Structures are given as C-alpha cells and as structure tokens.
Coordinates of C-alpha atoms in Angstrom, one line a residue:
X1 CA 0.0 0.4 0.1
X2 CA 1.4 3.6 -0.8
X3 CA 1.8 6.2 2.0
X4 CA -1.2 8.0 0.2
X5 CA -3.9 4.7 0.8
X6 CA -2.0 4.2 4.3
X7 CA -3.2 7.8 4.8
X8 CA -6.6 7.6 3.2
X9 CA -7.3 4.6 5.1
X10 CA -6.4 5.8 8.5
X11 CA -9.7 7.0 9.3
X12 CA -11.4 4.2 11.1
X13 CA -9.0 4.1 13.8
X14 CA -10.1 7.3 14.8
X15 CA -14.1 7.1 13.7
X16 CA -14.9 8.7 16.5
X17 CA -13.2 11.5 16.9
X18 CA -13.6 12.0 13.4
X19 CA -17.7 11.8 13.6
X20 CA -17.2 14.4 16.3
X21 CA -14.8 16.8 14.8
X22 CA -15.5 17.3 11.7
X23 CA -18.3 19.7 10.2
X24 CA -21.1 18.8 8.3
X25 CA -21.9 20.3 4.6
X26 CA -24.0 23.4 3.5
X27 CA -27.0 22.3 2.4
X28 CA -26.4 24.7 -0.3
X29 CA -23.4 23.6 -1.3
X30 CA -25.0 19.8 -1.5
X31 CA -28.6 21.2 -3.0
X32 CA -26.1 23.1 -5.8
X33 CA -24.3 19.8 -7.0
X34 CA -27.6 17.7 -7.0
X35 CA -29.4 20.5 -8.8
X36 CA -28.9 19.6 -12.6
X37 CA -30.5 15.6 -12.0
X38 CA -33.2 17.1 -9.5
X39 CA -36.5 16.2 -11.3
X40 CA -40.0 14.6 -9.8
X41 CA -38.4 11.3 -9.0
X42 CA -36.5 10.6 -5.7
X43 CA -32.6 11.5 -6.7
X44 CA -30.3 8.5 -6.8
X45 CA -27.1 9.0 -5.5
X46 CA -23.8 7.0 -4.7
X47 CA -21.9 8.6 -1.4
X48 CA -18.5 7.8 -2.7
X49 CA -15.6 7.8 0.3
X50 CA -18.6 8.4 2.5
X51 CA -16.8 8.1 6.2
X52 CA -19.2 8.4 9.0
X53 CA -21.8 9.7 7.1
X54 CA -21.3 14.1 7.0
X55 CA -22.1 14.0 3.4
X56 CA -25.0 10.9 3.4
X57 CA -27.2 12.4 6.3
X58 CA -27.8 15.8 4.3
X59 CA -28.5 14.0 1.0
X60 CA -31.0 11.9 2.4
X61 CA -32.1 15.3 4.0
X62 CA -32.9 16.3 0.6
X63 CA -34.6 13.1 0.0
X64 CA -32.1 11.7 -1.9
X65 CA -32.0 7.7 -2.1
X66 CA -28.1 7.0 -1.0
X67 CA -25.7 4.0 -1.3
X68 CA -22.9 4.8 0.9
X69 CA -19.3 3.3 -0.2
X70 CA -16.0 3.7 1.4
X71 CA -12.9 1.3 1.9
X72 CA -13.1 1.1 5.4
X73 CA -15.4 -1.2 7.4
X74 CA -14.9 0.5 10.4
X75 CA -16.2 4.4 8.8
X76 CA -18.9 2.2 7.5
X77 CA -19.8 0.8 10.6
X78 CA -19.8 4.2 12.3
X79 CA -22.1 5.6 9.3
X80 CA -24.6 3.0 10.0
X81 CA -25.1 4.5 13.6
X82 CA -25.4 8.0 12.4
X83 CA -27.4 7.3 9.5
X84 CA -29.4 4.2 10.5
X85 CA -30.7 2.4 6.8
X86 CA -28.3 3.7 4.7
X87 CA -27.1 0.9 2.4
X88 CA -23.4 0.5 2.9
X89 CA -21.0 -1.1 0.3
X90 CA -17.3 -1.6 1.2
X91 CA -14.7 -0.4 -2.1
X92 CA -13.2 2.9 -3.8
X93 CA -13.5 5.6 -6.2
X94 CA -11.4 3.1 -9.0
X95 CA -13.7 0.2 -8.2
X96 CA -17.2 0.7 -7.3
X97 CA -19.2 -2.1 -5.9
X98 CA -21.8 -0.9 -8.7
X99 CA -23.7 -2.3 -11.4
X100 CA -22.7 -0.6 -15.0
X101 CA -25.8 2.1 -16.1
X102 CA -27.5 0.1 -18.4
X103 CA -27.7 -2.5 -16.3
X104 CA -31.5 -3.0 -15.7
X105 CA -32.3 -0.1 -12.5
X106 CA -28.8 0.4 -11.5
X107 CA -28.6 3.7 -12.6
X108 CA -27.8 6.3 -10.4
X109 CA -28.1 10.2 -11.0
X110 CA -25.2 11.5 -9.3
X111 CA -22.1 10.3 -8.1
X112 CA -20.7 12.5 -4.9
X113 CA -17.5 12.7 -3.1
X114 CA -16.6 14.8 0.2
X115 CA -13.7 15.6 1.6
X116 CA -12.5 12.8 -0.6
X117 CA -11.6 13.0 -4.7
X118 CA -7.6 14.3 -3.5
X119 CA -6.8 10.2 -2.8
X120 CA -8.2 9.3 -5.7
X121 CA -6.9 8.5 -8.7
X122 CA -8.9 11.0 -11.0
X123 CA -8.4 8.8 -14.4
X124 CA -10.0 5.7 -13.2
X125 CA -12.2 7.5 -10.7
X126 CA -13.6 9.6 -13.6
X127 CA -14.4 6.3 -15.5
X128 CA -15.8 4.6 -12.9
X129 CA -18.3 7.2 -12.0
X130 CA -19.3 7.5 -15.9
X131 CA -19.5 3.8 -16.0
X132 CA -22.4 3.9 -13.2
X133 CA -24.4 6.9 -13.7
X134 CA -27.2 7.7 -16.1
X135 CA -26.7 9.8 -19.2
X136 CA -26.9 13.3 -18.5
X137 CA -25.8 12.2 -14.5
X138 CA -23.7 14.5 -12.0
X139 CA -20.5 13.5 -10.7
X140 CA -20.0 16.2 -7.6
X141 CA -16.8 17.3 -5.5
X142 CA -16.7 19.1 -2.2
X143 CA -14.5 20.1 0.3
X144 CA -15.3 21.7 3.8
X145 CA -11.4 24.0 4.0
X146 CA -10.7 25.9 7.1
X147 CA -10.6 29.7 6.4
X148 CA -7.2 30.3 6.7
X149 CA -7.1 34.4 5.8
X150 CA -7.8 34.7 9.7
X151 CA -5.0 34.6 11.3
X152 CA -5.1 32.0 14.5
X153 CA -6.5 29.7 11.5
X154 CA -3.0 30.0 9.4
X155 CA -1.5 29.0 12.7
X156 CA -3.5 26.2 13.8
X157 CA -2.7 24.4 10.3
X158 CA 1.2 25.0 10.8
X159 CA 0.9 23.2 13.9
X160 CA -0.7 20.5 12.6
X161 CA 0.6 20.7 9.2
X162 CA -1.6 21.2 5.6
X163 CA -3.6 18.1 4.1
X164 CA -4.3 16.8 0.7
X165 CA -6.9 18.3 -0.2
X166 CA -5.5 21.9 1.1
X167 CA -2.7 21.2 -1.2
X168 CA -4.8 20.4 -4.1
X169 CA -7.0 23.3 -4.0
X170 CA -4.2 25.9 -3.6
X171 CA -2.3 24.5 -6.4
X172 CA -5.7 24.5 -9.7
X173 CA -7.9 22.3 -7.6
X174 CA -9.4 18.7 -9.1
X175 CA -9.1 17.3 -12.0
X176 CA -11.9 15.1 -13.6
X177 CA -10.7 13.0 -17.1
X178 CA -12.7 11.6 -19.9
X179 CA -16.2 11.7 -20.5
X180 CA -16.5 14.7 -18.2
X181 CA -15.5 17.2 -20.0
X182 CA -14.8 19.7 -17.2
X183 CA -15.7 21.1 -13.6
X184 CA -18.2 23.9 -12.4
X185 CA -17.3 25.5 -9.1
X186 CA -19.1 27.0 -6.1
X187 CA -18.4 28.9 -2.8
X188 CA -20.1 29.4 0.3
X189 CA -18.6 30.9 3.2
X190 CA -19.9 30.2 6.8
X191 CA -18.9 29.7 10.5
X192 CA -19.3 27.0 13.0
X193 CA -19.3 27.4 16.5
X194 CA -16.8 24.8 18.4
X195 CA -15.7 24.2 21.9
X196 CA -12.4 23.1 23.1
X197 CA -13.2 19.3 22.7
X198 CA -14.4 19.5 19.3
X199 CA -11.8 21.8 18.0
X200 CA -9.0 19.3 19.4
X201 CA -10.9 16.2 18.1
X202 CA -10.8 18.2 14.7
X203 CA -7.1 18.4 15.1
X204 CA -7.0 14.5 15.8
X205 CA -9.1 13.4 13.1
X206 CA -7.0 14.5 10.5
X207 CA -4.5 12.0 8.5
X208 CA -1.3 13.3 9.5
X209 CA -2.0 13.4 13.0
X210 CA -3.8 10.0 12.9
X211 CA -0.5 8.2 11.7
X212 CA 1.8 10.5 13.6
X213 CA 4.8 9.0 15.8
X214 CA 4.0 9.7 19.9
X215 CA 7.1 12.7 19.6
X216 CA 5.4 13.8 16.9
X217 CA 1.9 14.3 18.3
X218 CA 2.9 15.0 21.9
X219 CA 4.1 18.4 19.9
X220 CA 0.7 19.0 18.3
X221 CA -1.0 18.6 21.4
X222 CA 0.5 21.2 23.2
X223 CA 1.1 23.9 20.6
X224 CA -2.7 23.3 20.1
X225 CA -4.0 23.8 23.5
X226 CA -1.5 26.8 23.9
X227 CA -3.3 28.4 21.2
X228 CA -6.7 27.3 22.2
X229 CA -6.1 29.2 25.7
X230 CA -5.1 32.4 23.6
X231 CA -8.6 32.2 21.9
X232 CA -10.2 31.5 24.8
X233 CA -11.5 28.1 23.4
X234 CA -11.4 27.4 27.7
X235 CA -14.0 24.5 29.4
X236 CA -17.6 24.7 27.2
X237 CA -16.6 28.7 25.8
X238 CA -17.4 28.5 22.0
X239 CA -15.1 30.0 19.4
X240 CA -16.1 30.3 15.7
X241 CA -13.7 28.4 13.0
X242 CA -14.7 30.2 9.6
X243 CA -15.0 27.8 6.7
X244 CA -14.8 27.9 3.1
X245 CA -17.0 25.1 1.2
X246 CA -15.8 24.4 -2.6
X247 CA -18.0 22.6 -4.3
X248 CA -17.6 21.5 -7.7
X249 CA -19.9 19.3 -10.3
X250 CA -19.1 17.6 -14.3
X251 CA -21.8 15.9 -16.1
X252 CA -21.6 12.6 -18.2
X253 CA -22.6 13.1 -21.9
X254 CA -26.2 12.6 -22.6
X255 CA -29.2 14.7 -22.7
X256 CA -29.2 17.2 -19.7
X257 CA -32.7 17.1 -18.2
X258 CA -33.8 15.8 -15.1
X259 CA -34.6 11.8 -14.9
X260 CA -38.2 11.0 -15.8
X261 CA -40.6 9.8 -13.0
X262 CA -40.5 6.1 -12.2

C-alpha cells in the first residue's frame, strides 16, 4: 500500500473523533451539486468515500436515495450508527461495487465525494463514476476548508500541517478525466461554533495526526492547547471556526434534463 493509501485509510482507527470533529456540509452546497438532476422522482446517489456519513445525512435530508461506499469497514460501521438504514458497501472510487448504468434499474443520478477526491486516481475514478451514472448524471465533489485568511486559523494549520486536500485546492483545484469534460465551481463562506473538545477532535481526526509518531503527536497536542488558550476556547466556551466550502460538478455525456418519474 502506498503512503497516500495508508493515509487515506487511516481514518477508521479514529472514527469517533472524525465524527465529532469534522463539520457537516452546507445544505446549499449539496443542493447545488444535485441541481442538474433534480426532477420529480427521488434522486439516486452514491456517496463515495462516505466516511462516517457527514455528506450522506445531508443527501438523505434532501430526499435522495443514497448508497454509501467507503474502503474502510470501520468508517462504514460508524456511518450505520449515525445514519441508520443506509445501504453501505466496501469499495473505492476506482472500483465501485455498483452495477453499470445500462444494467437494469441500476443507473445512478449522481456520484458525490466529500473530502475524498484528493485521495483518488482521477482517471480511474472518472471512468468508474461515468460507468454507473445515467446519461446526463452528475459527478459532485465537495470540500470544507478552514478559512486561513484568519490569522489564528492559519496558525492552527501550521501546527498540525496542511492536508492533501488543502494542497490540491491551493494549486489549481481538482481535475476530472474523460468522459467528463470539465468542472463548474461554487463557494460558500460560513462559521462553525466549536468548543475546545470539538476543536481538539477535529485536529485528532486528520490523517497526518492519526499516523504521526508519539513525539510528533505530543508536540501537536501541546501547541494546539496553547493556541486554544489564547483564543479563549476554554472549557465549554465556543469560538467560531470560519470555513469555505468549495463544491464542483461535472456531467456525463447525454441529455441534460432530469430523470423522468418512475
């Protein structure tokens, strides 16, 4: 397994802090990704790299029928607790355990990835998404990113190191490959009230921290404790962590209208 794969599959050992520390996705961003395929019938969506279900629950709240796919059984176990009743499958973006679009009623309206496309091979994942999508279906990609224009947030990132996602989005953004021809993008700025416990869980949920050695983890814990004291994140007091959500969407070749009711 490559270093990147090891990092991408490290989250299961910290599923509890991932669930506690990571933010939900803004409903507006998820609705925007699905907008091209919303019709009279329920939208059928695969949430790939679903983790503990942060994106799955928003999709469900919008009325979509969702199947959750993740390479880590521990993350899927946490998802089933957080979002009961969702079908879960072990698999990856490059090898989806789903039927091709032409096989009976198996076609999906959307394949979405939250905080996950930076872990995949764009060529293989693009081919697989197109395989399971109906003509005109949507590939949606979304990331919640801390807004590092705020000085203490930039300092927090320096302490715990930048992520693969942050590096990708700072250097041109995601890419998709054929048959997808390009990406549309929208952004939303918002704030998340967080206690010291939630901020600490967020830090501990990052792949770099999960896989760090004992000495490095001790350094990170000491430095974030000092920072949280300085910004007033003490006890049950809340501070606002600013985020920017960036969402992208692409369409498979085919008709552009929504799916007809079934």
